[in-house]
Amino acid sequence: MQQSKTIFQLSRAGNRAAAFPKCDVPEQPLDKLFPYNQLAAASPPLPELSEVDVVRHYTRLADKNMSVDANFYPLGSCTMKYNPKRNERLAALSCFTGLHPNQPADTVQGQLRILYELQQMLAEISGLPAVSLQPAAGAHGELTSLLIAGKFLTEKFGVGKKTTVLIPDCAHGTNPASAAVAGFKTVEVKSTAAGQTDLDDLRSKLNDTVAVLMITNPNTLGLFEKNIKEICEMVHAVGGLVYNDGANMNAICGIVRPGDFGADMMHFNVHKTFSTPHGGGGPGAGPIAVKQELAPYLPIPLVGKTKGGKYVLTTDCPKTIGKVRTFAGSIGVLNRAYFYLRTLGAKGLKEMSENAVLNANYLLALLKDYIEVPAGERCMHEFVASANKLKTDKGITTMDIAKRLIDYGYHPPTIYFPLIVKEAIMIEPTETETKETLDTFAKTLIEILTEDQATLHDSPQTTKISRPNEVTAAKTPVLAEK
Ligand SMILES: *Cc1c(COP(=O)(O)O)cnc(C)c1O
């Protein structure tokens, strides 16, 4: 029987991974040498195990995971593409991992050059010239940008004038959350039946109090907002700013630029679009790009380059909103994004997006006769199917399909999101998957739809736990066997 004990339950006093030679100098208690060292005085209890038991424990845990390295992971909205190992190898080089964030800039010129060039690349991809690499995730990029917008708009229009953030009804939950944390009131904008922002509804909600429209383009239904230029003009006409949630950049890199279609600021999710690892709570990175007028408000430090070609960390920015993250950001993650971009180059990056869109449309074509896809003639890098009709006709729900896919070794797609589609199943294959993987996945999903209801309701059947109460499992998980 494979153990599911915690590493502490496996601990036996005296077990060790390594035996050190007997100490041949007098022992010095750490707290005497370093009286300020509180750690030594109250060291935490640590598990005691042999090396092989530690390795087996973590390998067993890793085996229980669904991961992009082991399973097709078509998680809509979150772009779970394969992370090339080359980038892991480069990021792990000791010339990067051995740096200390407090080292003087003179001694870390290579690392600063990487960050500087990454800023330039993101500016180029976004069409927005000023970049900060600091935010630690997409949601953090949203918050940082809204704080910048708040400060800029207050200086321009006065205190308490720009109070509202408009957010389409298909938006990611982080958008209204970030707006609320930044102190704005949020107002929802409706989508049309065709899955586009409803211009009439938008018009009715635009007024002088509007600070920002947060829009995701391509949107969360996997569709390009056809009226995006007009939408941006409408918001600008009332003195508002347009924020582009960049989580869906995988569909448009090298093809269209948010800055060109009218966005004033945006974030990148490098852990989605540029294949840095994600899941399990981080670390991630959510760099932001803004138009020139907003550049003075960016958080510090910024990575700059002097006329003499030296890379520097700039903190002399009188209008900055301040610091949003320790040091210069999630460097290990940003380095991976840099290596990814340098490996692909401009042409490769465009092909990345073209293939992401091609793969999604291929899968859509394979599936749409078997499961409804509202507004799904064509899609960008993802599409949103609906089990609503299957539920009425056959009693099969989105939850059943998602859970059954686990039995066949697939990570379920994103489900019940966006909220405006009933029984939503949001599928994003990404460009890293082969035609064979997509064919087999489609075949499996179509077969699942013909299985009997009882089998589906009882799935997954191959996992240790079948259907936990989702809320309890998230809020009070039981992580070990008693
Ligand atoms: C993932 C995502 C976010 C949030 O990004 P994090 O990096 O997870 O904080 C925001 N908007 C959309 C559309 C997303 O898919």
Coordinates of C-alpha atoms and ligand atoms in Angstrom, one line a residue:
M1 CA 0.0 0.0 0.0
Q2 CA 1.4 3.4 -1.0
Q3 CA 1.7 5.7 2.0
S4 CA -0.2 8.9 2.3
K5 CA 1.4 10.0 5.4
T6 CA 2.9 13.5 5.9
I7 CA 6.7 13.8 6.1
F8 CA 6.3 14.5 9.8
Q9 CA 4.4 11.3 10.3
L10 CA 7.2 9.4 8.5
S11 CA 9.8 10.9 10.8
R12 CA 11.8 8.7 13.2
A13 CA 14.1 10.3 15.7
G14 CA 17.7 9.9 14.7
N15 CA 17.2 9.0 11.0
R16 CA 19.5 11.0 8.8
A17 CA 20.2 11.5 5.1
A18 CA 23.9 11.9 5.6
A19 CA 26.5 11.0 8.2
F20 CA 29.0 13.7 8.7
P21 CA 32.5 13.0 10.0
K22 CA 32.9 13.6 13.7
C23 CA 33.5 17.2 14.5
D24 CA 37.3 17.8 15.2
V25 CA 37.0 21.4 16.4
P26 CA 35.2 22.6 19.6
E27 CA 31.4 22.9 19.0
Q28 CA 30.1 26.5 19.2
P29 CA 26.4 27.0 19.9
L30 CA 25.0 29.3 17.3
D31 CA 23.1 31.5 19.7
K32 CA 26.3 32.3 21.6
L33 CA 28.1 33.2 18.4
F34 CA 25.2 35.2 17.0
P35 CA 23.2 36.4 20.1
Y36 CA 20.7 38.2 17.8
N37 CA 19.9 34.9 16.0
Q38 CA 16.4 34.1 17.2
L39 CA 16.2 31.2 14.7
A40 CA 18.8 29.2 16.6
A41 CA 17.0 29.7 19.9
A42 CA 13.7 28.5 18.6
S43 CA 14.4 26.2 15.7
P44 CA 11.3 24.6 14.3
P45 CA 10.8 20.9 14.6
L46 CA 12.1 19.2 11.5
P47 CA 11.3 15.7 10.3
E48 CA 14.1 13.1 10.5
L49 CA 14.3 10.7 7.6
S50 CA 16.8 8.9 5.5
E51 CA 17.5 10.3 2.0
V52 CA 15.7 7.6 0.1
D53 CA 12.6 8.0 2.2
V54 CA 12.5 11.7 1.5
V55 CA 12.9 11.1 -2.2
R56 CA 10.2 8.4 -2.2
H57 CA 7.8 10.6 -0.3
Y58 CA 8.1 13.5 -2.7
T59 CA 8.1 11.3 -5.8
R60 CA 4.9 9.6 -4.5
L61 CA 3.3 13.0 -3.9
A62 CA 4.4 14.2 -7.4
D63 CA 3.0 11.1 -8.9
K64 CA -0.5 11.9 -7.5
N65 CA -0.5 15.2 -9.3
M66 CA -2.0 16.0 -12.6
S67 CA 0.7 18.0 -14.4
V68 CA 1.4 19.4 -17.8
D69 CA 4.5 17.2 -17.9
A70 CA 2.3 14.1 -17.5
N71 CA -1.2 14.9 -18.8
F72 CA -3.0 16.9 -21.4
Y73 CA -4.2 20.0 -19.5
P74 CA -6.7 22.0 -21.5
L75 CA -7.5 24.5 -18.8
G76 CA -9.3 27.4 -20.5
S77 CA -8.4 30.9 -19.4
C78 CA -5.2 29.8 -17.7
T79 CA -3.1 28.6 -20.7
M80 CA -1.4 25.5 -19.3
K81 CA 1.1 25.0 -22.0
Y82 CA 4.2 22.8 -21.8
N83 CA 7.1 24.5 -20.2
P84 CA 10.2 23.7 -22.2
K85 CA 12.9 22.2 -20.0
R86 CA 15.6 24.3 -21.7
N87 CA 14.3 27.4 -19.9
E88 CA 14.3 25.5 -16.6
R89 CA 17.9 24.5 -17.1
L90 CA 19.0 28.1 -18.0
A91 CA 17.1 29.6 -15.1
A92 CA 18.8 27.1 -12.7
L93 CA 22.3 28.2 -13.7
S94 CA 24.2 29.3 -10.6
C95 CA 25.1 32.6 -12.3
F96 CA 21.4 33.4 -11.7
T97 CA 20.4 31.4 -8.6
G98 CA 23.6 32.5 -6.8
L99 CA 22.8 36.2 -6.9
H100 CA 21.6 38.1 -3.8
P101 CA 18.9 40.8 -4.4
N102 CA 20.9 43.3 -2.3
Q103 CA 24.0 43.0 -4.5
P104 CA 25.2 46.4 -6.0
A105 CA 24.0 46.9 -9.5
D106 CA 27.6 47.0 -10.7
T107 CA 28.0 43.3 -9.8
V108 CA 24.7 42.1 -11.5
Q109 CA 25.0 43.7 -14.9
G110 CA 24.1 40.5 -16.8
Q111 CA 20.9 39.9 -14.8
L112 CA 19.9 43.6 -15.1
R113 CA 20.5 43.4 -18.8
I114 CA 18.0 40.5 -19.0
L115 CA 15.4 42.4 -17.1
Y116 CA 16.0 45.5 -19.2
E117 CA 15.7 43.6 -22.5
L118 CA 12.6 41.8 -21.2
Q119 CA 11.0 45.2 -20.5
Q120 CA 11.7 46.2 -24.1
M121 CA 10.3 43.0 -25.5
L122 CA 7.1 43.3 -23.5
A123 CA 6.8 46.9 -24.6
E124 CA 7.1 45.8 -28.2
I125 CA 4.6 42.9 -27.9
S126 CA 2.0 45.1 -26.1
G127 CA 2.5 48.3 -28.1
L128 CA 2.8 50.1 -24.8
P129 CA 6.2 51.7 -24.1
A130 CA 6.7 51.6 -20.4
V131 CA 7.0 48.3 -18.5
S132 CA 7.3 47.3 -14.9
L133 CA 8.3 43.7 -14.1
Q134 CA 7.4 43.9 -10.5
P135 CA 3.9 42.5 -10.0
A136 CA 3.9 39.0 -8.8
A137 CA 0.9 37.7 -10.8
G138 CA -1.8 38.8 -13.2
A139 CA -4.1 39.9 -10.4
H140 CA -1.3 41.9 -8.8
G141 CA -0.7 43.5 -12.2
E142 CA -4.3 44.5 -12.3
L143 CA -4.1 46.0 -8.9
T144 CA -0.9 47.8 -9.7
S145 CA -2.3 49.3 -12.9
L146 CA -5.5 50.4 -11.1
L147 CA -3.4 52.2 -8.4
I148 CA -1.5 53.9 -11.2
A149 CA -4.8 54.9 -12.9
G150 CA -6.2 56.1 -9.7
K151 CA -3.2 58.4 -9.0
F152 CA -3.1 59.7 -12.6
L153 CA -6.8 60.4 -12.8
T154 CA -6.9 62.1 -9.4
E155 CA -4.1 64.4 -10.5
K156 CA -5.9 65.1 -13.7
F157 CA -9.5 65.4 -12.6
G158 CA -9.3 66.0 -8.8
V159 CA -10.1 63.8 -5.8
G160 CA -13.3 61.7 -5.8
K161 CA -14.2 62.4 -9.4
K162 CA -13.2 59.1 -11.1
T163 CA -14.8 56.4 -8.9
T164 CA -16.1 53.7 -11.2
V165 CA -14.5 50.7 -13.0
L166 CA -16.6 49.0 -15.7
I167 CA -16.2 45.3 -16.1
P168 CA -17.8 43.0 -18.7
D169 CA -20.0 40.2 -17.3
C170 CA -17.7 37.5 -18.8
A171 CA -14.6 38.9 -17.0
H172 CA -12.3 36.9 -14.7
G173 CA -13.1 37.2 -11.0
T174 CA -9.8 38.9 -10.3
N175 CA -11.0 42.0 -12.3
P176 CA -13.8 43.1 -9.9
A177 CA -11.7 42.0 -6.9
S178 CA -8.7 44.1 -8.0
A179 CA -11.0 47.1 -8.6
A180 CA -12.5 46.8 -5.2
V181 CA -9.1 46.5 -3.5
A182 CA -8.0 49.6 -5.3
G183 CA -11.0 51.4 -3.9
F184 CA -13.2 51.6 -6.9
K185 CA -16.9 50.9 -7.3
T186 CA -17.6 48.3 -10.0
V187 CA -20.3 48.3 -12.6
E188 CA -21.0 45.3 -14.9
V189 CA -21.3 45.6 -18.7
K190 CA -23.4 43.0 -20.5
S191 CA -22.3 40.8 -23.4
T192 CA -24.4 40.2 -26.5
A193 CA -25.8 36.8 -27.4
A194 CA -22.9 36.6 -29.9
G195 CA -20.4 36.9 -27.0
Q196 CA -19.3 40.5 -27.7
T197 CA -19.3 43.5 -25.4
D198 CA -22.8 45.1 -25.8
L199 CA -22.1 48.6 -27.1
D200 CA -25.5 50.0 -26.1
D201 CA -25.1 48.7 -22.6
L202 CA -21.6 50.1 -22.4
R203 CA -22.9 53.5 -23.7
S204 CA -25.6 53.6 -21.0
K205 CA -23.0 53.0 -18.3
L206 CA -20.4 55.6 -19.4
N207 CA -20.3 58.9 -17.6
D208 CA -17.8 61.3 -16.0
T209 CA -17.3 59.0 -13.0
V210 CA -15.8 56.2 -15.1
A211 CA -12.1 55.8 -14.3
V212 CA -11.3 52.5 -16.1
L213 CA -12.8 49.9 -18.3
M214 CA -11.2 46.5 -17.7
I215 CA -11.5 44.4 -20.8
T216 CA -10.1 41.0 -21.7
N217 CA -9.3 40.7 -25.4
P218 CA -9.7 38.1 -26.8
N219 CA -12.4 37.8 -24.3
T220 CA -13.2 35.1 -21.9
L221 CA -15.4 33.3 -24.4
G222 CA -12.4 33.0 -26.6
L223 CA -13.6 35.6 -29.1
F224 CA -11.9 38.7 -30.4
E225 CA -13.8 41.9 -29.5
K226 CA -14.6 43.1 -33.0
N227 CA -15.5 46.6 -31.8
I228 CA -12.5 47.0 -29.5
K229 CA -11.3 50.3 -31.2
E230 CA -14.7 51.9 -30.8
I231 CA -15.0 50.6 -27.2
C232 CA -11.7 52.2 -26.4
E233 CA -12.7 55.5 -28.0
M234 CA -16.0 55.5 -26.1
V235 CA -14.1 55.1 -22.8
H236 CA -11.5 57.8 -23.7
A237 CA -14.3 60.2 -24.6
V238 CA -15.4 60.3 -21.0
G239 CA -11.8 60.7 -19.7
G240 CA -11.5 57.1 -18.7
L241 CA -8.6 54.6 -19.3
V242 CA -8.8 51.2 -20.9
Y243 CA -7.1 48.3 -19.1
N244 CA -6.5 45.2 -21.1
D245 CA -6.4 42.0 -19.1
G246 CA -3.6 40.2 -21.0
A247 CA -4.3 36.6 -19.8
N248 CA -5.3 35.8 -23.4
M249 CA -2.2 37.1 -25.1
N250 CA -1.5 33.6 -26.3
A251 CA -3.9 34.2 -29.2
I252 CA -2.5 37.5 -30.5
C253 CA 1.2 37.8 -29.9
G254 CA 2.9 39.4 -33.0
I255 CA -0.5 39.8 -34.6
V256 CA -2.3 42.7 -32.8
R257 CA -1.0 44.9 -30.0
P258 CA -3.3 46.1 -27.2
G259 CA -1.6 49.5 -27.4
D260 CA -2.6 49.7 -31.1
F261 CA -6.2 48.9 -30.5
G262 CA -6.5 51.5 -27.8
A263 CA -5.6 50.0 -24.5
D264 CA -3.7 52.3 -22.1
M265 CA -2.4 49.6 -19.8
M266 CA -2.3 45.9 -19.5
H267 CA -0.7 43.0 -17.7
F268 CA 1.0 39.9 -19.0
N269 CA 0.7 36.5 -17.3
V270 CA 4.2 35.2 -18.1
H271 CA 3.3 32.0 -16.4
K272 CA 0.5 31.5 -19.0
T273 CA 1.7 33.1 -22.3
F274 CA 5.4 32.6 -21.9
S275 CA 5.4 29.2 -20.5
T276 CA 6.9 29.8 -17.1
P277 CA 5.6 27.2 -14.6
H278 CA 2.4 27.9 -12.6
G279 CA -0.1 26.2 -10.5
G280 CA -0.1 25.5 -6.8
G281 CA 0.1 29.1 -5.7
G282 CA 3.2 30.5 -7.4
P283 CA 5.6 32.1 -7.7
G284 CA 4.4 33.8 -10.9
A285 CA 4.9 37.2 -12.5
G286 CA 2.5 39.7 -13.9
P287 CA 4.5 42.5 -15.6
I288 CA 2.5 45.5 -16.7
A289 CA 2.9 47.8 -19.7
V290 CA 1.4 51.3 -19.8
K291 CA 1.3 54.2 -22.2
Q292 CA 3.9 57.0 -22.0
E293 CA 1.6 59.3 -20.0
L294 CA 1.3 56.8 -17.2
A295 CA 5.0 55.9 -17.1
P296 CA 6.0 58.3 -14.3
Y297 CA 3.6 56.4 -12.0
L298 CA 5.1 52.9 -12.4
P299 CA 6.3 51.2 -9.2
I300 CA 10.0 51.4 -8.4
P301 CA 12.6 50.2 -8.9
L302 CA 12.7 50.3 -12.7
V303 CA 15.5 48.8 -14.7
G304 CA 17.2 51.5 -16.8
K305 CA 20.3 51.9 -19.0
T306 CA 22.6 54.9 -18.9
K307 CA 24.0 56.6 -21.9
G308 CA 27.3 54.8 -21.2
G309 CA 25.6 51.4 -21.5
K310 CA 25.4 50.6 -17.8
Y311 CA 22.3 48.9 -16.4
V312 CA 20.9 50.6 -13.3
L313 CA 17.9 50.2 -10.9
T314 CA 16.1 53.5 -10.9
T315 CA 14.3 54.7 -7.8
D316 CA 14.2 58.5 -8.5
C317 CA 10.7 58.6 -9.8
P318 CA 8.8 61.4 -7.9
K319 CA 5.3 60.4 -9.1
T320 CA 5.7 56.6 -8.5
I321 CA 2.9 54.8 -6.7
G322 CA 5.8 53.2 -4.7
K323 CA 6.8 49.7 -4.2
V324 CA 4.5 46.7 -4.9
R325 CA 6.9 43.9 -4.5
T326 CA 10.2 43.2 -2.7
F327 CA 13.3 43.9 -4.8
A328 CA 12.9 43.8 -8.6
G329 CA 10.2 41.1 -9.0
S330 CA 10.0 37.3 -9.4
I331 CA 13.4 37.1 -11.1
G332 CA 13.5 33.3 -11.6
V333 CA 10.2 33.4 -13.4
L334 CA 11.0 36.5 -15.4
N335 CA 14.3 34.9 -16.5
R336 CA 12.4 31.9 -17.9
A337 CA 10.1 34.2 -19.8
Y338 CA 13.1 36.0 -21.3
F339 CA 14.7 32.7 -22.4
Y340 CA 11.4 31.6 -23.9
L341 CA 11.1 34.9 -25.9
R342 CA 14.7 34.8 -27.0
T343 CA 14.4 31.2 -28.1
L344 CA 11.3 31.9 -30.2
G345 CA 12.2 35.3 -31.5
A346 CA 9.6 37.6 -33.2
K347 CA 8.7 35.1 -35.9
G348 CA 8.4 32.2 -33.6
L349 CA 6.2 34.1 -31.2
K350 CA 3.8 34.9 -33.9
E351 CA 3.7 31.3 -34.9
M352 CA 3.1 30.4 -31.3
S353 CA -0.2 32.4 -31.4
E354 CA -1.1 31.2 -34.8
N355 CA -0.7 27.5 -33.8
A356 CA -2.6 28.1 -30.5
V357 CA -5.6 29.5 -32.5
L358 CA -5.3 26.7 -35.1
N359 CA -5.2 24.0 -32.4
A360 CA -8.3 25.4 -30.7
N361 CA -10.2 25.7 -33.9
Y362 CA -9.3 22.1 -34.8
L363 CA -10.6 20.8 -31.5
L364 CA -13.7 23.0 -31.8
A365 CA -14.4 21.5 -35.3
L366 CA -14.0 17.9 -33.9
L367 CA -16.3 18.6 -31.0
K368 CA -19.0 21.0 -32.0
D369 CA -21.4 18.4 -33.4
Y370 CA -21.4 16.5 -30.1
I371 CA -21.5 19.3 -27.6
E372 CA -23.0 22.7 -27.9
V373 CA -20.7 25.6 -28.4
P374 CA -22.6 28.9 -28.1
A375 CA -21.2 31.6 -30.3
G376 CA -18.7 29.0 -31.5
E377 CA -18.4 29.2 -35.2
R378 CA -14.8 30.1 -34.9
C379 CA -12.6 30.8 -31.8
M380 CA -9.3 32.3 -30.9
H381 CA -7.1 30.2 -28.6
E382 CA -9.9 28.7 -26.6
F383 CA -13.7 28.1 -26.8
V384 CA -16.5 27.7 -24.3
A385 CA -18.7 24.6 -24.8
S386 CA -22.0 24.1 -22.8
A387 CA -23.5 20.9 -21.4
N388 CA -26.8 22.6 -20.9
K389 CA -28.6 20.7 -23.6
L390 CA -27.0 17.4 -22.6
K391 CA -28.2 18.1 -19.1
T392 CA -31.8 18.6 -20.2
D393 CA -31.7 15.7 -22.7
K394 CA -29.6 13.1 -20.9
G395 CA -28.9 14.3 -17.4
I396 CA -25.2 14.7 -18.1
T397 CA -23.7 17.7 -16.4
T398 CA -20.5 19.6 -16.9
M399 CA -19.3 18.3 -13.6
D400 CA -19.8 14.7 -14.8
I401 CA -17.8 15.3 -18.0
A402 CA -15.0 17.0 -16.1
K403 CA -14.8 14.3 -13.5
R404 CA -14.9 11.5 -16.0
L405 CA -12.0 13.0 -18.0
I406 CA -9.8 12.4 -15.0
D407 CA -10.4 8.6 -15.4
Y408 CA -8.9 8.8 -18.9
G409 CA -5.8 10.7 -17.7
Y410 CA -6.9 14.3 -18.7
H411 CA -6.9 17.3 -16.5
P412 CA -10.4 18.7 -16.7
P413 CA -10.9 21.9 -18.6
T414 CA -12.1 25.0 -16.7
I415 CA -15.7 24.5 -15.8
Y416 CA -18.7 26.7 -14.8
F417 CA -16.8 29.7 -16.0
P418 CA -17.4 32.2 -17.6
L419 CA -20.6 32.5 -15.6
I420 CA -22.7 33.8 -18.5
V421 CA -22.6 30.4 -20.2
K422 CA -24.7 27.7 -18.5
E423 CA -22.9 24.4 -17.7
A424 CA -19.7 26.0 -19.2
I425 CA -16.7 23.9 -20.3
M426 CA -13.9 26.1 -21.3
I427 CA -11.3 24.3 -23.4
E428 CA -7.9 25.6 -24.3
P429 CA -5.5 23.1 -26.0
T430 CA -2.6 25.5 -26.5
E431 CA 0.0 25.3 -29.3
T432 CA 2.2 22.8 -27.6
E433 CA -0.1 19.8 -28.2
T434 CA 0.2 17.5 -31.2
K435 CA -2.7 16.6 -33.6
E436 CA -2.6 13.1 -32.2
T437 CA -3.2 14.4 -28.6
L438 CA -6.1 16.5 -29.8
D439 CA -7.6 13.6 -31.8
T440 CA -7.5 11.3 -28.9
F441 CA -8.9 13.8 -26.5
A442 CA -11.8 14.6 -28.8
K443 CA -12.5 10.9 -29.3
T444 CA -12.5 10.3 -25.5
L445 CA -14.8 13.2 -24.8
I446 CA -17.2 12.1 -27.5
E447 CA -17.2 8.6 -26.0
I448 CA -17.8 10.0 -22.5
L449 CA -21.0 11.6 -23.8
T450 CA -22.3 8.2 -24.7
E451 CA -21.6 6.5 -21.4
D452 CA -24.4 5.7 -19.1
Q453 CA -25.4 8.3 -16.5
A454 CA -24.6 6.1 -13.4
T455 CA -21.0 5.7 -14.6
L456 CA -20.6 9.4 -15.1
H457 CA -22.2 10.3 -11.8
D458 CA -19.8 7.9 -10.0
S459 CA -16.7 9.2 -11.7
P460 CA -13.8 9.6 -11.2
Q461 CA -13.4 5.9 -10.4
T462 CA -9.7 5.6 -10.7
T463 CA -8.7 8.2 -8.0
K464 CA -8.4 7.6 -4.3
I465 CA -11.1 10.1 -3.6
S466 CA -14.0 10.4 -6.0
R467 CA -16.1 13.5 -5.4
P468 CA -15.1 15.5 -2.4
N469 CA -17.4 18.3 -1.3
E470 CA -15.7 21.0 -3.3
V471 CA -16.1 23.7 -0.7
T472 CA -14.9 21.7 2.3
A473 CA -12.0 20.2 0.2
A474 CA -10.8 23.7 -0.6
K475 CA -11.4 25.3 2.9
T476 CA -10.5 22.5 5.3
P477 CA -8.5 19.9 3.3
V478 CA -7.5 16.7 5.1
L479 CA -4.0 16.2 3.7
A480 CA -2.9 13.0 5.5
E481 CA -4.4 9.7 6.5
K482 CA -5.1 9.4 10.2
Ligands
LIG1 C1 -5.4 33.9 -14.9 C2 -6.2 35.2 -15.2 C3 -6.1 36.3 -14.4 C4 -5.3 36.3 -13.1 O1 -4.0 36.0 -13.3 P1 -3.1 35.4 -12.1 O2 -1.8 35.4 -12.7 O3 -3.7 34.0 -11.9 O4 -3.3 36.3 -10.9 C5 -6.8 37.4 -14.8 N1 -7.6 37.4 -15.8 C6 -7.8 36.3 -16.6 C7 -8.7 36.4 -17.8 C8 -7.1 35.1 -16.3 O5 -7.3 34.0 -17.1

